[in-house]
Amino acid sequence: MNSVISQPNRTEVERILVFIPAYNCNKQITRVLDQFKGVESYFTEILVVDNQSPDNTLEAVCQSAKLSKLPMTIIRNDGNYGLGGSHKVAFGYATENNFDYCIVLHGDDQGNIHDLIPQLEAGAHRSVDCLLGARFAPNAKLEGYSLFRRFGNQVFNVLFSIVAGKRLYDLGSGLNLYRVSSIAREQYNGFANNLTFNYFMILASVHWGWNICFFPITWREDDQISNVKLARQSMQVLSILARYIFQRSTLLSQNFSGRNSDDYKYTVIARHNPCSSLQD
């Protein structure tokens, strides 16, 4: 990991957005929002992006938002854009609203925002383009994660590391931080909108010459519902890796999303100001 920067001045103003992608996680989303109790001062706003959840995820978010001490914006994608599409919506929101950093915390309560707090306190985010939570970094902890999935992830980590020429401890966990100015100058709207978005993103980050730093996280599985079809996704991941080796410019410049770059509209469901009630 990179050397730690001097302790941050807490009076320094940094606009940090926390983006929570949500899909069919009504049982977990309240627990995710509860993670911010006591650490609100590190963040500026929470953005919850619901990707057309057929369950009552939105209702659960709106109820929890009433108790939040942080400003919160709740939006719903106008179509099913996938996890990658929700990232694109959030990255656009962060850029348009002049945030300095965008944190990604998945809404299914597998990761914990508290794992990122020591990095923020040390100011580690200020010297990098992205801080990536790593389930397989030294001192990381896995709870309820099957041996089969551990093995599969480790194999892909090794393969991607060899191709990238850089040690990659995780190809895409549910807790990451990005410098918004770095995101804003790159082209990522062509990346796939499905669960392979993170694989495009990590390879592109290496290609762009980003300063990448990994940090250990605790990752757990209990009542979450996985949307991953392992065999199918494994073939997709290997295809992405092969394209990066032999057709890198094509992989990073073509549109694999199936949508136009500006076709990521959303509807604001509610905005919460902790000094007032939830506003429709």
C-alpha atoms as a printed R data frame, in Angstrom:
    type eleno elety resid chain resno       x       y       z
1   ATOM     1    CA   MET     A     1   0.000   0.000   0.000
2   ATOM     2    CA   ASN     A     2   1.077   3.578  -0.510
3   ATOM     3    CA   SER     A     3   2.733   5.469   2.314
4   ATOM     4    CA   VAL     A     4   0.335   7.265   4.610
5   ATOM     5    CA   ILE     A     5  -0.106  11.010   4.252
6   ATOM     6    CA   SER     A     6   0.038  13.287   7.290
7   ATOM     7    CA   GLN     A     7  -3.045  13.511   9.485
8   ATOM     8    CA   PRO     A     8  -5.784  15.539   7.772
9   ATOM     9    CA   ASN     A     9  -6.988  18.857   9.039
10  ATOM    10    CA   ARG     A    10 -10.638  18.143   9.928
11  ATOM    11    CA   THR     A    11 -11.495  21.788   9.282
12  ATOM    12    CA   GLU     A    12 -10.495  21.329   5.660
13  ATOM    13    CA   VAL     A    13 -13.607  21.269   3.503
14  ATOM    14    CA   GLU     A    14 -13.938  18.163   1.360
15  ATOM    15    CA   ARG     A    15 -17.124  17.288  -0.440
16  ATOM    16    CA   ILE     A    16 -17.525  13.525  -0.199
17  ATOM    17    CA   LEU     A    17 -20.512  11.789  -1.769
18  ATOM    18    CA   VAL     A    18 -21.490   8.287  -0.670
19  ATOM    19    CA   PHE     A    19 -23.197   6.446  -3.527
20  ATOM    20    CA   ILE     A    20 -25.273   3.415  -2.509
21  ATOM    21    CA   PRO     A    21 -26.487   1.274  -5.431
22  ATOM    22    CA   ALA     A    22 -29.613  -0.606  -4.392
23  ATOM    23    CA   TYR     A    23 -31.448  -3.494  -6.014
24  ATOM    24    CA   ASN     A    24 -33.729  -5.909  -4.161
25  ATOM    25    CA   CYS     A    25 -32.101  -5.194  -0.820
26  ATOM    26    CA   ASN     A    26 -35.028  -4.092   1.316
27  ATOM    27    CA   LYS     A    27 -33.843  -6.417   4.114
28  ATOM    28    CA   GLN     A    28 -30.324  -4.992   4.161
29  ATOM    29    CA   ILE     A    29 -30.557  -1.322   3.141
30  ATOM    30    CA   THR     A    30 -31.639  -0.128   6.597
31  ATOM    31    CA   ARG     A    31 -28.572  -1.788   8.124
32  ATOM    32    CA   VAL     A    32 -26.363  -0.089   5.536
33  ATOM    33    CA   LEU     A    33 -27.749   3.339   6.370
34  ATOM    34    CA   ASP     A    34 -27.347   2.585  10.078
35  ATOM    35    CA   GLN     A    35 -23.592   2.228   9.481
36  ATOM    36    CA   PHE     A    36 -23.294   6.027   9.267
37  ATOM    37    CA   LYS     A    37 -24.403   6.669  12.822
38  ATOM    38    CA   GLY     A    38 -21.533   8.386  14.604
39  ATOM    39    CA   VAL     A    39 -19.404   8.960  11.490
40  ATOM    40    CA   GLU     A    40 -21.566  11.509   9.691
41  ATOM    41    CA   SER     A    41 -18.881  14.209   9.890
42  ATOM    42    CA   TYR     A    42 -16.730  12.454   7.284
43  ATOM    43    CA   PHE     A    43 -19.319  12.732   4.529
44  ATOM    44    CA   THR     A    44 -21.295  15.425   2.735
45  ATOM    45    CA   GLU     A    45 -24.251  13.566   1.242
46  ATOM    46    CA   ILE     A    46 -25.636  10.095   0.640
47  ATOM    47    CA   LEU     A    47 -26.994   9.271  -2.815
48  ATOM    48    CA   VAL     A    48 -29.130   6.127  -2.992
49  ATOM    49    CA   VAL     A    49 -29.671   4.900  -6.557
50  ATOM    50    CA   ASP     A    50 -32.465   2.352  -6.846
51  ATOM    51    CA   ASN     A    51 -32.253   0.343 -10.047
52  ATOM    52    CA   GLN     A    52 -35.924  -0.495 -10.546
53  ATOM    53    CA   SER     A    53 -36.136  -2.821  -7.534
54  ATOM    54    CA   PRO     A    54 -39.352  -4.893  -7.669
55  ATOM    55    CA   ASP     A    55 -39.406  -5.252  -3.877
56  ATOM    56    CA   ASN     A    56 -39.939  -2.435  -1.346
57  ATOM    57    CA   THR     A    57 -36.330  -1.228  -1.263
58  ATOM    58    CA   LEU     A    58 -37.417   2.330  -2.033
59  ATOM    59    CA   GLU     A    59 -39.913   2.389   0.813
60  ATOM    60    CA   ALA     A    60 -37.285   1.091   3.235
61  ATOM    61    CA   VAL     A    61 -34.814   3.768   2.124
62  ATOM    62    CA   CYS     A    62 -37.349   6.574   2.506
63  ATOM    63    CA   GLN     A    63 -38.257   5.439   6.007
64  ATOM    64    CA   SER     A    64 -34.596   5.221   7.068
65  ATOM    65    CA   ALA     A    65 -33.799   8.594   5.501
66  ATOM    66    CA   LYS     A    66 -36.121  10.328   7.969
67  ATOM    67    CA   LEU     A    67 -33.701   9.401  10.770
68  ATOM    68    CA   SER     A    68 -30.496  10.278   8.929
69  ATOM    69    CA   LYS     A    69 -28.259  13.070  10.183
70  ATOM    70    CA   LEU     A    70 -26.765  13.358   6.700
71  ATOM    71    CA   PRO     A    71 -28.357  14.986   3.662
72  ATOM    72    CA   MET     A    72 -29.716  12.225   1.457
73  ATOM    73    CA   THR     A    73 -30.947  12.119  -2.119
74  ATOM    74    CA   ILE     A    74 -32.961   9.102  -3.235
75  ATOM    75    CA   ILE     A    75 -33.290   8.501  -6.957
76  ATOM    76    CA   ARG     A    76 -34.693   5.745  -9.142
77  ATOM    77    CA   ASN     A    77 -33.267   4.874 -12.535
78  ATOM    78    CA   ASP     A    78 -35.835   5.376 -15.298
79  ATOM    79    CA   GLY     A    79 -34.838   1.966 -16.669
80  ATOM    80    CA   ASN     A    80 -32.950  -1.098 -15.505
81  ATOM    81    CA   TYR     A    81 -29.391   0.079 -16.109
82  ATOM    82    CA   GLY     A    82 -27.613  -2.655 -14.140
83  ATOM    83    CA   LEU     A    83 -24.966  -2.090 -11.490
84  ATOM    84    CA   GLY     A    84 -22.636  -0.478 -14.034
85  ATOM    85    CA   GLY     A    85 -25.345   1.881 -15.204
86  ATOM    86    CA   SER     A    86 -26.042   2.950 -11.635
87  ATOM    87    CA   HIS     A    87 -22.334   3.741 -11.260
88  ATOM    88    CA   LYS     A    88 -22.540   5.950 -14.341
89  ATOM    89    CA   VAL     A    89 -25.551   7.792 -12.910
90  ATOM    90    CA   ALA     A    90 -23.724   8.380  -9.629
91  ATOM    91    CA   PHE     A    91 -20.441   9.412 -11.254
92  ATOM    92    CA   GLY     A    92 -22.362  11.931 -13.342
93  ATOM    93    CA   TYR     A    93 -24.161  13.233 -10.259
94  ATOM    94    CA   ALA     A    94 -20.871  13.601  -8.371
95  ATOM    95    CA   THR     A    95 -19.293  15.493 -11.248
96  ATOM    96    CA   GLU     A    96 -22.252  17.790 -11.857
97  ATOM    97    CA   ASN     A    97 -22.535  18.662  -8.166
98  ATOM    98    CA   ASN     A    98 -18.838  19.415  -7.666
99  ATOM    99    CA   PHE     A    99 -17.970  16.658  -5.215
100 ATOM   100    CA   ASP     A   100 -14.300  15.944  -4.559
101 ATOM   101    CA   TYR     A   101 -14.684  12.222  -3.907
102 ATOM   102    CA   CYS     A   102 -17.297   9.564  -4.591
103 ATOM   103    CA   ILE     A   103 -17.517   6.533  -2.324
104 ATOM   104    CA   VAL     A   104 -19.288   3.395  -3.541
105 ATOM   105    CA   LEU     A   105 -20.944   1.292  -0.825
106 ATOM   106    CA   HIS     A   106 -23.207  -1.503  -1.999
107 ATOM   107    CA   GLY     A   107 -26.683  -1.560  -0.516
108 ATOM   108    CA   ASP     A   108 -26.679  -5.251   0.380
109 ATOM   109    CA   ASP     A   109 -24.692  -4.828   3.624
110 ATOM   110    CA   GLN     A   110 -21.722  -6.990   2.684
111 ATOM   111    CA   GLY     A   111 -19.193  -4.192   3.172
112 ATOM   112    CA   ASN     A   112 -18.898  -1.681   6.010
113 ATOM   113    CA   ILE     A   113 -18.177   2.044   5.730
114 ATOM   114    CA   HIS     A   114 -16.151   1.859   8.954
115 ATOM   115    CA   ASP     A   115 -13.372   0.031   7.072
116 ATOM   116    CA   LEU     A   116 -12.797   3.231   5.096
117 ATOM   117    CA   ILE     A   117 -12.707   5.598   8.066
118 ATOM   118    CA   PRO     A   118  -9.017   4.932   8.975
119 ATOM   119    CA   GLN     A   119  -8.059   5.732   5.371
120 ATOM   120    CA   LEU     A   120  -9.939   9.041   5.523
121 ATOM   121    CA   GLU     A   121  -8.452   9.893   8.911
122 ATOM   122    CA   ALA     A   122  -4.952   9.227   7.570
123 ATOM   123    CA   GLY     A   123  -5.646  11.293   4.445
124 ATOM   124    CA   ALA     A   124  -4.731   8.335   2.234
125 ATOM   125    CA   HIS     A   125  -7.406   9.338  -0.283
126 ATOM   126    CA   ARG     A   126  -5.645  12.609  -1.067
127 ATOM   127    CA   SER     A   127  -2.648  11.023  -2.793
128 ATOM   128    CA   VAL     A   128  -4.490   8.560  -5.063
129 ATOM   129    CA   ASP     A   129  -7.060   8.437  -7.837
130 ATOM   130    CA   CYS     A   130  -8.913   5.596  -6.149
131 ATOM   131    CA   LEU     A   131  -8.935   3.636  -2.897
132 ATOM   132    CA   LEU     A   132 -10.260   0.153  -3.534
133 ATOM   133    CA   GLY     A   133 -11.585  -2.083  -0.790
134 ATOM   134    CA   ALA     A   134  -9.969  -5.513  -1.072
135 ATOM   135    CA   ARG     A   135 -11.427  -8.742   0.285
136 ATOM   136    CA   PHE     A   136  -8.116 -10.528  -0.299
137 ATOM   137    CA   ALA     A   137  -5.608  -7.949   0.913
138 ATOM   138    CA   PRO     A   138  -3.527  -8.665   4.034
139 ATOM   139    CA   ASN     A   139  -5.644  -8.244   7.198
140 ATOM   140    CA   ALA     A   140  -8.934  -8.487   5.262
141 ATOM   141    CA   LYS     A   141 -11.651 -10.694   6.730
142 ATOM   142    CA   LEU     A   142 -14.195 -12.881   4.964
143 ATOM   143    CA   GLU     A   143 -17.273 -14.037   6.837
144 ATOM   144    CA   GLY     A   144 -19.610 -16.647   5.355
145 ATOM   145    CA   TYR     A   145 -17.793 -16.590   1.999
146 ATOM   146    CA   SER     A   146 -17.557 -20.054   0.439
147 ATOM   147    CA   LEU     A   147 -14.179 -21.668  -0.242
148 ATOM   148    CA   PHE     A   148 -15.189 -22.134  -3.877
149 ATOM   149    CA   ARG     A   149 -15.811 -18.422  -4.367
150 ATOM   150    CA   ARG     A   150 -12.620 -17.518  -2.509
151 ATOM   151    CA   PHE     A   151 -10.625 -19.772  -4.813
152 ATOM   152    CA   GLY     A   152 -12.300 -18.433  -7.965
153 ATOM   153    CA   ASN     A   153 -11.713 -14.825  -7.000
154 ATOM   154    CA   GLN     A   154  -8.076 -15.480  -6.140
155 ATOM   155    CA   VAL     A   155  -7.496 -17.130  -9.526
156 ATOM   156    CA   PHE     A   156  -8.927 -14.124 -11.352
157 ATOM   157    CA   ASN     A   157  -6.937 -11.750  -9.139
158 ATOM   158    CA   VAL     A   158  -3.730 -13.497 -10.156
159 ATOM   159    CA   LEU     A   159  -4.617 -13.557 -13.862
160 ATOM   160    CA   PHE     A   160  -5.565  -9.876 -13.918
161 ATOM   161    CA   SER     A   161  -2.467  -8.945 -11.928
162 ATOM   162    CA   ILE     A   162  -0.206 -10.699 -14.441
163 ATOM   163    CA   VAL     A   163  -1.867  -9.007 -17.397
164 ATOM   164    CA   ALA     A   164  -1.998  -5.592 -15.709
165 ATOM   165    CA   GLY     A   165   1.580  -5.789 -14.474
166 ATOM   166    CA   LYS     A   166   0.384  -4.661 -11.052
167 ATOM   167    CA   ARG     A   167  -0.695  -6.532  -7.924
168 ATOM   168    CA   LEU     A   168  -4.470  -6.360  -7.826
169 ATOM   169    CA   TYR     A   169  -5.917  -7.547  -4.518
170 ATOM   170    CA   ASP     A   170  -9.542  -7.336  -5.640
171 ATOM   171    CA   LEU     A   171 -11.241  -6.791  -8.989
172 ATOM   172    CA   GLY     A   172 -14.371  -5.224  -7.590
173 ATOM   173    CA   SER     A   173 -15.674  -5.211  -4.041
174 ATOM   174    CA   GLY     A   174 -18.598  -3.198  -2.754
175 ATOM   175    CA   LEU     A   175 -16.573  -0.475  -1.039
176 ATOM   176    CA   ASN     A   176 -14.455   1.895  -3.135
177 ATOM   177    CA   LEU     A   177 -13.504   5.575  -3.249
178 ATOM   178    CA   TYR     A   178 -12.818   7.560  -6.420
179 ATOM   179    CA   ARG     A   179 -11.428  11.041  -6.953
180 ATOM   180    CA   VAL     A   180 -14.156  12.796  -8.944
181 ATOM   181    CA   SER     A   181 -11.741  14.935 -10.983
182 ATOM   182    CA   SER     A   182 -10.069  11.721 -12.173
183 ATOM   183    CA   ILE     A   183 -13.396  10.175 -13.140
184 ATOM   184    CA   ALA     A   184 -14.510  13.319 -14.942
185 ATOM   185    CA   ARG     A   185 -11.597  13.309 -17.381
186 ATOM   186    CA   GLU     A   186 -12.014   9.679 -18.489
187 ATOM   187    CA   GLN     A   187 -14.441   7.866 -20.771
188 ATOM   188    CA   TYR     A   188 -16.280   5.031 -19.002
189 ATOM   189    CA   ASN     A   189 -19.823   5.193 -20.387
190 ATOM   190    CA   GLY     A   190 -19.028   2.467 -22.906
191 ATOM   191    CA   PHE     A   191 -18.179  -0.066 -20.208
192 ATOM   192    CA   ALA     A   192 -20.677  -2.906 -19.732
193 ATOM   193    CA   ASN     A   193 -23.621  -2.106 -17.485
194 ATOM   194    CA   ASN     A   194 -23.859  -5.534 -15.895
195 ATOM   195    CA   LEU     A   195 -21.820  -6.897 -12.987
196 ATOM   196    CA   THR     A   196 -18.656  -6.906 -15.129
197 ATOM   197    CA   PHE     A   197 -18.478  -3.098 -14.968
198 ATOM   198    CA   ASN     A   198 -15.906  -3.307 -12.189
199 ATOM   199    CA   TYR     A   199 -13.627  -5.498 -14.340
200 ATOM   200    CA   PHE     A   200 -13.690  -2.888 -17.092
201 ATOM   201    CA   MET     A   201 -13.056  -0.227 -14.478
202 ATOM   202    CA   ILE     A   202 -10.024  -1.856 -12.851
203 ATOM   203    CA   LEU     A   203  -8.326  -2.565 -16.183
204 ATOM   204    CA   ALA     A   204  -9.089   0.934 -17.426
205 ATOM   205    CA   SER     A   205  -7.705   2.428 -14.203
206 ATOM   206    CA   VAL     A   206  -4.407   0.656 -14.826
207 ATOM   207    CA   HIS     A   207  -4.406   1.711 -18.492
208 ATOM   208    CA   TRP     A   208  -5.143   5.338 -17.544
209 ATOM   209    CA   GLY     A   209  -2.130   5.328 -15.256
210 ATOM   210    CA   TRP     A   210  -4.172   5.982 -12.142
211 ATOM   211    CA   ASN     A   211  -2.564   5.835  -8.730
212 ATOM   212    CA   ILE     A   212  -4.452   2.879  -7.223
213 ATOM   213    CA   CYS     A   213  -4.306   1.882  -3.567
214 ATOM   214    CA   PHE     A   214  -5.978  -1.135  -1.961
215 ATOM   215    CA   PHE     A   215  -7.082  -1.364   1.662
216 ATOM   216    CA   PRO     A   216  -8.371  -4.375   3.630
217 ATOM   217    CA   ILE     A   217 -12.072  -4.761   4.334
218 ATOM   218    CA   THR     A   218 -14.382  -7.118   6.170
219 ATOM   219    CA   TRP     A   219 -16.777  -8.835   3.790
220 ATOM   220    CA   ARG     A   220 -19.661 -10.964   4.905
221 ATOM   221    CA   GLU     A   221 -22.487 -12.989   3.425
222 ATOM   222    CA   ASP     A   222 -25.566 -13.970   5.388
223 ATOM   223    CA   ASP     A   223 -29.016 -12.973   4.086
224 ATOM   224    CA   GLN     A   224 -27.886 -11.343   0.831
225 ATOM   225    CA   ILE     A   225 -29.244 -12.548  -2.502
226 ATOM   226    CA   SER     A   226 -26.515 -12.924  -5.113
227 ATOM   227    CA   ASN     A   227 -27.231 -11.802  -8.676
228 ATOM   228    CA   VAL     A   228 -24.067 -13.491  -9.952
229 ATOM   229    CA   LYS     A   229 -24.365 -16.442 -12.349
230 ATOM   230    CA   LEU     A   230 -20.894 -17.843 -11.724
231 ATOM   231    CA   ALA     A   231 -20.304 -19.876 -14.891
232 ATOM   232    CA   ARG     A   232 -21.649 -17.201 -17.221
233 ATOM   233    CA   GLN     A   233 -19.835 -14.367 -15.479
234 ATOM   234    CA   SER     A   234 -16.563 -16.321 -15.447
235 ATOM   235    CA   MET     A   235 -16.700 -16.631 -19.221
236 ATOM   236    CA   GLN     A   236 -17.483 -12.920 -19.555
237 ATOM   237    CA   VAL     A   237 -14.566 -12.007 -17.304
238 ATOM   238    CA   LEU     A   238 -12.147 -14.177 -19.283
239 ATOM   239    CA   SER     A   239 -13.403 -12.556 -22.484
240 ATOM   240    CA   ILE     A   240 -12.752  -9.083 -21.036
241 ATOM   241    CA   LEU     A   241  -9.253 -10.124 -20.021
242 ATOM   242    CA   ALA     A   242  -8.500 -11.557 -23.486
243 ATOM   243    CA   ARG     A   243  -9.727  -8.376 -25.160
244 ATOM   244    CA   TYR     A   244  -7.534  -6.302 -22.871
245 ATOM   245    CA   ILE     A   245  -4.511  -8.367 -23.916
246 ATOM   246    CA   PHE     A   246  -5.133  -8.391 -27.649
247 ATOM   247    CA   GLN     A   247  -7.556  -5.518 -28.349
248 ATOM   248    CA   ARG     A   248  -7.042  -3.023 -25.549
249 ATOM   249    CA   SER     A   249  -7.997   0.093 -27.511
250 ATOM   250    CA   THR     A   250 -11.178  -1.622 -28.707
251 ATOM   251    CA   LEU     A   251 -12.126  -2.755 -25.212
252 ATOM   252    CA   LEU     A   252 -11.772   0.706 -23.720
253 ATOM   253    CA   SER     A   253 -13.207   2.729 -26.587
254 ATOM   254    CA   GLN     A   254 -16.159   0.703 -27.881
255 ATOM   255    CA   ASN     A   255 -19.631   0.740 -26.366
256 ATOM   256    CA   PHE     A   256 -20.425  -2.513 -24.558
257 ATOM   257    CA   SER     A   257 -23.293  -1.027 -22.567
258 ATOM   258    CA   GLY     A   258 -26.103  -1.314 -25.108
259 ATOM   259    CA   ARG     A   259 -27.132   2.294 -24.396
260 ATOM   260    CA   ASN     A   260 -26.251   5.747 -25.653
261 ATOM   261    CA   SER     A   261 -23.786   7.575 -23.442
262 ATOM   262    CA   ASP     A   262 -26.429  10.118 -22.389
263 ATOM   263    CA   ASP     A   263 -29.238   7.593 -21.873
264 ATOM   264    CA   TYR     A   264 -29.071   7.325 -18.084
265 ATOM   265    CA   LYS     A   265 -32.046   9.347 -16.918
266 ATOM   266    CA   TYR     A   266 -33.419   9.079 -13.408
267 ATOM   267    CA   THR     A   267 -36.222  10.395 -11.220
268 ATOM   268    CA   VAL     A   268 -35.619  12.055  -7.865
269 ATOM   269    CA   ILE     A   269 -37.877  10.263  -5.377
270 ATOM   270    CA   ALA     A   270 -37.007  12.304  -2.290
271 ATOM   271    CA   ARG     A   271 -34.436  14.622  -0.780
272 ATOM   272    CA   HIS     A   272 -33.741  14.598   2.928
273 ATOM   273    CA   ASN     A   273 -32.349  17.527   4.859
274 ATOM   274    CA   PRO     A   274 -31.560  16.567   8.467
275 ATOM   275    CA   CYS     A   275 -32.726  20.001   9.547
276 ATOM   276    CA   SER     A   276 -36.194  19.380   8.134
277 ATOM   277    CA   SER     A   277 -38.494  16.530   7.180
278 ATOM   278    CA   LEU     A   278 -38.208  14.310   4.108
279 ATOM   279    CA   GLN     A   279 -39.207  16.263   1.037
280 ATOM   280    CA   ASP     A   280 -40.951  14.659  -1.968
